[in-house]
Coordinates of C-alpha atoms in Angstrom, one line a residue:
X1 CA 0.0 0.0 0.0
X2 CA 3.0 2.7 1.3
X3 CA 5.0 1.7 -2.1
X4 CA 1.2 2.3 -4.4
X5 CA 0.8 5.3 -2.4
X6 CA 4.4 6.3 -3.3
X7 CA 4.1 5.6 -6.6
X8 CA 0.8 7.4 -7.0
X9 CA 2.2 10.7 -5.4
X10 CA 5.1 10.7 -8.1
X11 CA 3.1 10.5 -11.1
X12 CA 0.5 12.8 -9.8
X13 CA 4.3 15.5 -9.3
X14 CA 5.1 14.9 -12.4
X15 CA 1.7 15.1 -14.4
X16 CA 1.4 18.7 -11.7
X17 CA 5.5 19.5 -13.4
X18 CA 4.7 19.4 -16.7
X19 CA 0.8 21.0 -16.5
X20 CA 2.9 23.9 -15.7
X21 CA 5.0 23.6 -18.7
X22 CA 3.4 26.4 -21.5
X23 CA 4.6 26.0 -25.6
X24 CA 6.6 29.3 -26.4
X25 CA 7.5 30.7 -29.8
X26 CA 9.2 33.6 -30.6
X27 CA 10.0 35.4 -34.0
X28 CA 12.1 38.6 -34.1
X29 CA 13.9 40.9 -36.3
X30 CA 16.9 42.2 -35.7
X31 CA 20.2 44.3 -37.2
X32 CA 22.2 43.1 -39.6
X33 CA 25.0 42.4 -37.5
X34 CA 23.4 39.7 -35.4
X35 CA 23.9 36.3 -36.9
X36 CA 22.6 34.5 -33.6
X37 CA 20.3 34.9 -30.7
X38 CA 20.2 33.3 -27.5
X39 CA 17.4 32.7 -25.2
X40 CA 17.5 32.6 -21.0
X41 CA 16.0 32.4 -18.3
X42 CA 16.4 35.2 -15.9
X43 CA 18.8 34.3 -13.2
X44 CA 20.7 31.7 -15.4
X45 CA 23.9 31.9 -16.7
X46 CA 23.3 28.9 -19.3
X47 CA 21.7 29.8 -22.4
X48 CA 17.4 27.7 -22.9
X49 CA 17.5 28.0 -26.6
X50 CA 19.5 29.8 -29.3
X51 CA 18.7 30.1 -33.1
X52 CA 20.7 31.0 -36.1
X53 CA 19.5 34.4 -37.8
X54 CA 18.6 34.4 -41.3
X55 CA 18.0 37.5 -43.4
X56 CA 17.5 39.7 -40.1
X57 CA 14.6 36.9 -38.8
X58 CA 15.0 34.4 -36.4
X59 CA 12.2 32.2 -34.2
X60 CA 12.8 29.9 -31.0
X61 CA 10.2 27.4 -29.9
X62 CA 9.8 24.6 -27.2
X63 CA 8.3 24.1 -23.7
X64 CA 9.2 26.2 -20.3
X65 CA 7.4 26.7 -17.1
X66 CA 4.6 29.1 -17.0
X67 CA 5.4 32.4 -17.2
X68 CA 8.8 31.7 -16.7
X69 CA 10.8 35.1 -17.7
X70 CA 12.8 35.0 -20.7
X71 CA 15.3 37.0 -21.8
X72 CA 16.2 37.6 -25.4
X73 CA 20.3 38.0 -26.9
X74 CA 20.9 39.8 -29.6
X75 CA 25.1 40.9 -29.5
X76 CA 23.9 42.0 -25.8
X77 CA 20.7 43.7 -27.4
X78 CA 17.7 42.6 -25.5
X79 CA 14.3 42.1 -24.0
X80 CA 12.3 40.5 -21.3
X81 CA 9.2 39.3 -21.4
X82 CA 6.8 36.4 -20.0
X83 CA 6.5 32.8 -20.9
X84 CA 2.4 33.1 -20.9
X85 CA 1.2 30.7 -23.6
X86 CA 1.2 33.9 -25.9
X87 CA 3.1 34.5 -29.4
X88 CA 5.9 36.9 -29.1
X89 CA 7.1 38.5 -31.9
X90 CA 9.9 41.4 -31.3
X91 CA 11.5 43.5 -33.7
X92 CA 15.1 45.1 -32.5
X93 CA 15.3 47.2 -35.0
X94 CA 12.7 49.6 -34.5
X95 CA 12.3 47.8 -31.2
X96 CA 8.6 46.5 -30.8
X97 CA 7.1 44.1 -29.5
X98 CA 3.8 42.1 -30.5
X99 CA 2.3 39.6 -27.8
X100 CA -0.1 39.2 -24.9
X101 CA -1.2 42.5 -22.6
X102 CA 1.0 41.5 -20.4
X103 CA 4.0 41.3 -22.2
X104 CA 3.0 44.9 -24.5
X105 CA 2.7 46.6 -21.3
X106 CA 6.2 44.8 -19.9
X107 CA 7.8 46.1 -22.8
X108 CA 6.0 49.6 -21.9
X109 CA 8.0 49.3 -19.1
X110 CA 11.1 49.1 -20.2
X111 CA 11.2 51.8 -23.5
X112 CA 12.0 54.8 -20.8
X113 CA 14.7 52.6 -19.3
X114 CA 16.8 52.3 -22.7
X115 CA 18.0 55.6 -22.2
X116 CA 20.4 54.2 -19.1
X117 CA 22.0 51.9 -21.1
X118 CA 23.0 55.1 -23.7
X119 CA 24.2 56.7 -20.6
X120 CA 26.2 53.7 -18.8
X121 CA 27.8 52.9 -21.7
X122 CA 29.1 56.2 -22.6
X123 CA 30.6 56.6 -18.3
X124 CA 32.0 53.1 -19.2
X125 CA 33.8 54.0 -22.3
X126 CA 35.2 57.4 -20.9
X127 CA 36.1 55.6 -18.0
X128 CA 38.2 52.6 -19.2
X129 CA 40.3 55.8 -21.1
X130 CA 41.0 56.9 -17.6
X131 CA 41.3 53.8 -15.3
X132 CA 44.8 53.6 -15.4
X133 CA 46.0 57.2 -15.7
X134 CA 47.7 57.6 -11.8
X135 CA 48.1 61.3 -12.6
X136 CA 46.0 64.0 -10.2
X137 CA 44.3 64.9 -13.7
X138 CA 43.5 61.4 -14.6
X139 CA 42.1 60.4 -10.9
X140 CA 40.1 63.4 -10.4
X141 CA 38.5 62.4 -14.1
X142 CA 38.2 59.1 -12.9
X143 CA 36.3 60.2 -9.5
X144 CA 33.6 62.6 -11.6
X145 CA 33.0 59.5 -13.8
X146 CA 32.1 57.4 -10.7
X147 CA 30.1 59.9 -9.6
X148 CA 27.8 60.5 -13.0
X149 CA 27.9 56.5 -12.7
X150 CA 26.2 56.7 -9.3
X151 CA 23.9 59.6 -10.5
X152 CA 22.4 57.8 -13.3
X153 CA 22.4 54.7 -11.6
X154 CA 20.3 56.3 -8.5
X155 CA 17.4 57.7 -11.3
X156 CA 17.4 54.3 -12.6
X157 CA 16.6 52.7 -9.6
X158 CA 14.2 55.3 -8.7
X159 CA 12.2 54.5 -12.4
X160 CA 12.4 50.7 -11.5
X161 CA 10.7 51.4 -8.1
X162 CA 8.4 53.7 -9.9
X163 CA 7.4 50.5 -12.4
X164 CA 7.2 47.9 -9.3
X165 CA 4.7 50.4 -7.9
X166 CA 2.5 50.8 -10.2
X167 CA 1.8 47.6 -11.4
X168 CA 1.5 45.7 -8.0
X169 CA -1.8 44.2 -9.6
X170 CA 0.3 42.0 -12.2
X171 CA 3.7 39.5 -13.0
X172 CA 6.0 43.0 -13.6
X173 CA 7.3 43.3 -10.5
X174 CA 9.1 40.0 -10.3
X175 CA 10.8 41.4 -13.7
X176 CA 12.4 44.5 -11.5
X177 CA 12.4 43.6 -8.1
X178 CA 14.3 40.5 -8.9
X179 CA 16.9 43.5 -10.6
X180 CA 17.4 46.2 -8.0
X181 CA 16.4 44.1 -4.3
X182 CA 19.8 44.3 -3.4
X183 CA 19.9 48.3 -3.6
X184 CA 16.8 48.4 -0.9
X185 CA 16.5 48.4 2.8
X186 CA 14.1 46.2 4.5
X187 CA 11.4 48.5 4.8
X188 CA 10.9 48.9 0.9
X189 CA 11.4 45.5 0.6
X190 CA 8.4 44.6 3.4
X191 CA 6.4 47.1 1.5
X192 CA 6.9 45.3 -2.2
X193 CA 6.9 41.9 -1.2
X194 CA 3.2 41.6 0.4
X195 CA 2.1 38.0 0.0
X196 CA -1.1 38.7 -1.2
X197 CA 0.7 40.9 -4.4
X198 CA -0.1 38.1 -7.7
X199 CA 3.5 38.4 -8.8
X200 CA 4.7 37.2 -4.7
X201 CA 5.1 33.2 -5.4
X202 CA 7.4 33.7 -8.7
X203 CA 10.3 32.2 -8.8
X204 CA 12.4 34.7 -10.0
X205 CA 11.8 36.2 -6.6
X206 CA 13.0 33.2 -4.7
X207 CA 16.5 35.0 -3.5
X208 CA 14.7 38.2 -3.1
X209 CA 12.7 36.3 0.4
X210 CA 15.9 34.9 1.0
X211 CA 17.2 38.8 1.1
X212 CA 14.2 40.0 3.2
X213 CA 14.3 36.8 6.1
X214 CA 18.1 37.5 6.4
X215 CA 17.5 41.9 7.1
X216 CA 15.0 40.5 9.7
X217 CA 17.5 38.8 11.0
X218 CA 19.5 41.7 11.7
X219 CA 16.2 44.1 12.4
X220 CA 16.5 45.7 16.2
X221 CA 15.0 43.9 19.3
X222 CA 16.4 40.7 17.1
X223 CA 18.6 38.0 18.9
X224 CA 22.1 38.1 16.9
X225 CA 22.7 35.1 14.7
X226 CA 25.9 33.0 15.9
X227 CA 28.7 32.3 13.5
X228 CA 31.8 30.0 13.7
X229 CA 35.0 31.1 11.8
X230 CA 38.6 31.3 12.4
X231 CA 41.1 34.1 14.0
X232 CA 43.8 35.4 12.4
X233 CA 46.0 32.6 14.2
X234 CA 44.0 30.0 12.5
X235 CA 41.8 29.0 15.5
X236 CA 38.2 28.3 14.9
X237 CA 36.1 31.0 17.2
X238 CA 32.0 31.5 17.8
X239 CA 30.5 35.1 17.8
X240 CA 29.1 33.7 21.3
X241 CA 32.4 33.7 22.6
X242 CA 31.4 38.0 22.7
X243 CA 28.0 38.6 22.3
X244 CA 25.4 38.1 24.9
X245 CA 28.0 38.3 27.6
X246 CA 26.6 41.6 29.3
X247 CA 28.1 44.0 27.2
X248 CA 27.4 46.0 24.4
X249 CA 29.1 44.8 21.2
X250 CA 29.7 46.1 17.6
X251 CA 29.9 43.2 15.3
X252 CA 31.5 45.5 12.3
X253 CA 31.6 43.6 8.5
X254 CA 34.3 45.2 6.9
X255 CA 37.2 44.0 4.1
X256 CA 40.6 45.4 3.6
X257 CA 39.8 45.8 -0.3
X258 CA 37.1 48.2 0.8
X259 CA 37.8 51.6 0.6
X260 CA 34.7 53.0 2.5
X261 CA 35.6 50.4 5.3
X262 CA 39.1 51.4 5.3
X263 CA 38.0 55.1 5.3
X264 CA 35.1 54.0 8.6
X265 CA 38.2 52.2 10.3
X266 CA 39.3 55.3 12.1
X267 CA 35.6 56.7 13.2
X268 CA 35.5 52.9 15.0
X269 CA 39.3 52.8 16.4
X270 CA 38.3 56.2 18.4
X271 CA 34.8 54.9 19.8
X272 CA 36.6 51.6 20.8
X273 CA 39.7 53.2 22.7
X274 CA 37.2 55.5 24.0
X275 CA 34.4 53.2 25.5
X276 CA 36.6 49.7 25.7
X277 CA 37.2 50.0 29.6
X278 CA 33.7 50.9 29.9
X279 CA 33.1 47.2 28.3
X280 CA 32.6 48.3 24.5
X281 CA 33.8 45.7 22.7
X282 CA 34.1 45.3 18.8
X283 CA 34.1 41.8 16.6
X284 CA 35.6 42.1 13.3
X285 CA 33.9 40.2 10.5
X286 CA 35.9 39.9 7.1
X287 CA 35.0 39.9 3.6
X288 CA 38.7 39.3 2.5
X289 CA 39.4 36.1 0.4
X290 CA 43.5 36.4 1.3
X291 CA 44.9 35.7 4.5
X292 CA 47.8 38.3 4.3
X293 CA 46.0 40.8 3.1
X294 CA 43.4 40.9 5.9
X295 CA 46.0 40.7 8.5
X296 CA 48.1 43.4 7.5
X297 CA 45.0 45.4 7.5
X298 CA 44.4 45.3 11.0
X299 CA 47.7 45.7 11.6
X300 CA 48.2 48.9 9.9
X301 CA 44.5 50.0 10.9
X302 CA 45.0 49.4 14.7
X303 CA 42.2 47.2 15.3
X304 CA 42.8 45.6 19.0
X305 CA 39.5 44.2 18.7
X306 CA 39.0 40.1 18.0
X307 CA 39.0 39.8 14.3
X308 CA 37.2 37.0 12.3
X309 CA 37.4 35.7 9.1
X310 CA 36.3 32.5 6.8
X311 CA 38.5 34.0 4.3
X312 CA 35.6 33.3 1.3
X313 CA 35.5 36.9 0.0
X314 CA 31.4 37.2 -0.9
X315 CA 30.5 34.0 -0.5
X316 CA 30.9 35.0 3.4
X317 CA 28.9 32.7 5.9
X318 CA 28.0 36.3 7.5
X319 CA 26.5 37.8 4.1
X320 CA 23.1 35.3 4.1
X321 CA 22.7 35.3 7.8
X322 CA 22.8 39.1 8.2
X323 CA 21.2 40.5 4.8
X324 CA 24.7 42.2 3.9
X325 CA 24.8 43.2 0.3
X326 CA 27.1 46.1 0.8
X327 CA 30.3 46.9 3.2
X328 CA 30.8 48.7 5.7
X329 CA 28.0 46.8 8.0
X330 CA 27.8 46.8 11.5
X331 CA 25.0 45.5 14.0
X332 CA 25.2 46.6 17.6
X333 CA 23.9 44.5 19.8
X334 CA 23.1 45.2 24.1
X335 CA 24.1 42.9 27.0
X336 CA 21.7 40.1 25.9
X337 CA 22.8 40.0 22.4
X338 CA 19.9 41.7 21.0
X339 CA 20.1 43.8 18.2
X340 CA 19.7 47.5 19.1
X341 CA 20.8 49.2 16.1
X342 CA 22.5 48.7 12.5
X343 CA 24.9 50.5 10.4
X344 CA 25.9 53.0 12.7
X345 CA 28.7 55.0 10.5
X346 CA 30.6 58.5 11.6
X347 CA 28.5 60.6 13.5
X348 CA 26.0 58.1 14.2
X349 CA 27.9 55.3 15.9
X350 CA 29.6 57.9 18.6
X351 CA 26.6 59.7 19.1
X352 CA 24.7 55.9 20.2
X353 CA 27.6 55.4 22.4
X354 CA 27.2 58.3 23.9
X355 CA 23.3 57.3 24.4
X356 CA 24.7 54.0 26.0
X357 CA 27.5 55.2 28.1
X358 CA 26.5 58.7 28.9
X359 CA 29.9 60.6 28.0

């Protein structure tokens, strides 16, 4: 009976797998220059489909999950759009798009966003003239390129989160989100992410829950999450060695390739020498991937504090369990080892201790 039951449950699985699976075809025009195009899914390096262009045509055709998002290749000329049962037929050329609402109104979407690519690519180009010029001409060009990068990059995101919030009563969101979560704090993520939104159980938005369950991690009134790495002597340590011991700690995420932790280290050096007898106490967590490099970083920094590392660069233990997608990071946590506060850079983190210590 168990091994008919069994049996039963795996056919009924696999007859429920492939009812999902929706016939696509897609036919395109595009320059002359393209000769093939490639078809993914979003999130995949490895390529679903390709076909060989003839006269400026092409068309791709199979079976993929419903509304799966696809991503069209053209000599890195592209568009996304929605596996939905429906016809697509795109032309790159004068860039249209012919298909199902959803997929018109997707491709809506994206026509005001073209204009960043134009702009990155143009910072990019002027920048890779620059990048090794050492000269006080070439780095101060270098620096106003970075920061027209981070200009356009900011109105972009703001046009994506203007797209997510306006169509929270379709798929588009999973397109975008899926994009830019990364660049958002937990609160915009809460807001975007409601489980009653239609687009909420797509999988393209699998690592952005993953994202939002590790910032609550880290969220204030929060127990910290243990972790278990090695010392700069080789010796395997436990965050619980520190935290939850009766006194306040900083558990500070940092890298010694990362300028803007490099530039922080000072603000922290002062706050710890100032507040250490009082029982301050600092943990450093490390982004580094080289062992030399991370210790002659805390050398030359001055960090007294315990230092910890797995040595694995972004595929750090800590970046998952804490929702870090960016360095310099820091969660302070009270007596109990519950999280009080995050982030706390410059001004901020004396002006808590302060708060804490009175002085």
């Amino acid at each position: 009976m168990k091994k008919l039951l069994t049996t039963a449950l795996t056919v009924m699985a696999a007859i429920s797998m492939q009812a999902q699976e929706t016939a696509y075809k897609i036919t395109g025009t595009v320059p002359a220059s393209v000769s093939k195009v490639y078809l993914y899914v979003m999130g995949q390096r490895a390529a679903l489909d390709s076909a060989t262009v003839s006269n400026g045509k092409f068309e791709l055709s199979g079976k993929q999950n419903l509304n799966e998002i696809f991503m069209l290749d053209a000599n890195n000329e592209g568009m996304a759009f929605f596996n939905d049962g429906t016809p697509v037929d795109m032309n790159l050329v004068n860039y249209t798009m012919a298909g199902s609402d959803l997929n018109k109104k997707l491709f809506e979407c994206s026509l005001p966003l073209k204009k960043y690519d134009a702009a990155t690519s143009e910072i990019y180009a002027e920048y890779e003239k620059v990048a090794r010029d050492n000269s006080e001409a070439g780095k101060a060009k270098a620096k106003a390129l970075a920061e027209r990068f981070n200009v356009v990059r900011d109105s972009m995101l703001n046009d994506m989160l203007n797209i997510i919030k306006t169509n929270k009563d379709n798929l588009i969101p999973a397109v975008y989100l899926s994009q830019i979560y990364t660049a958002l704090d937990y609160n915009e993520l809460k807001d975007l992410l409601s489980p009653s939104a239609p687009y909420y159980n797509h999988p393209a938005l699998a690592r952005v829950k993953q994202q939002l369950a590790a910032f609550e991690k880290r969220m204030p009134g929060k127990m910290f999450t243990d972790l278990t790495m090695n010392d700069t002597e080789g010796k395997q340590r436990k965050l619980s060695e520190w935290c939850g011991k009766g006194n306040y700690v900083l558990v500070d995420f940092w890298a010694s390739w990362c300028g803007p932790c490099r530039q922080e280290m000072p603000n922290v050096v002062a706050n710890y020498e100032k507040y250490h007898a009082k029982g301050f106490e600092v943990v450093g967590v490390s982004f580094d991937n080289s062992a030399e490099a991370w210790k002659s970083a805390i050398k030359s920094i001055g960090m007294k504090w315990p230092n910890i590392s797995d040595l694995k660069g972004w595929k750090c233990a800590a970046a998952p369990l804490y929702g870090i997608n960016a360095i310099p990071a820091n969660v302070l946590l009270d007596g109990e080892g519950k999280i009080v506060a995050t982030d706390l850079r410059g001004e901020n983190l004396g002006e808590k201790l302060k708060e804490i210590y009175g002085f």
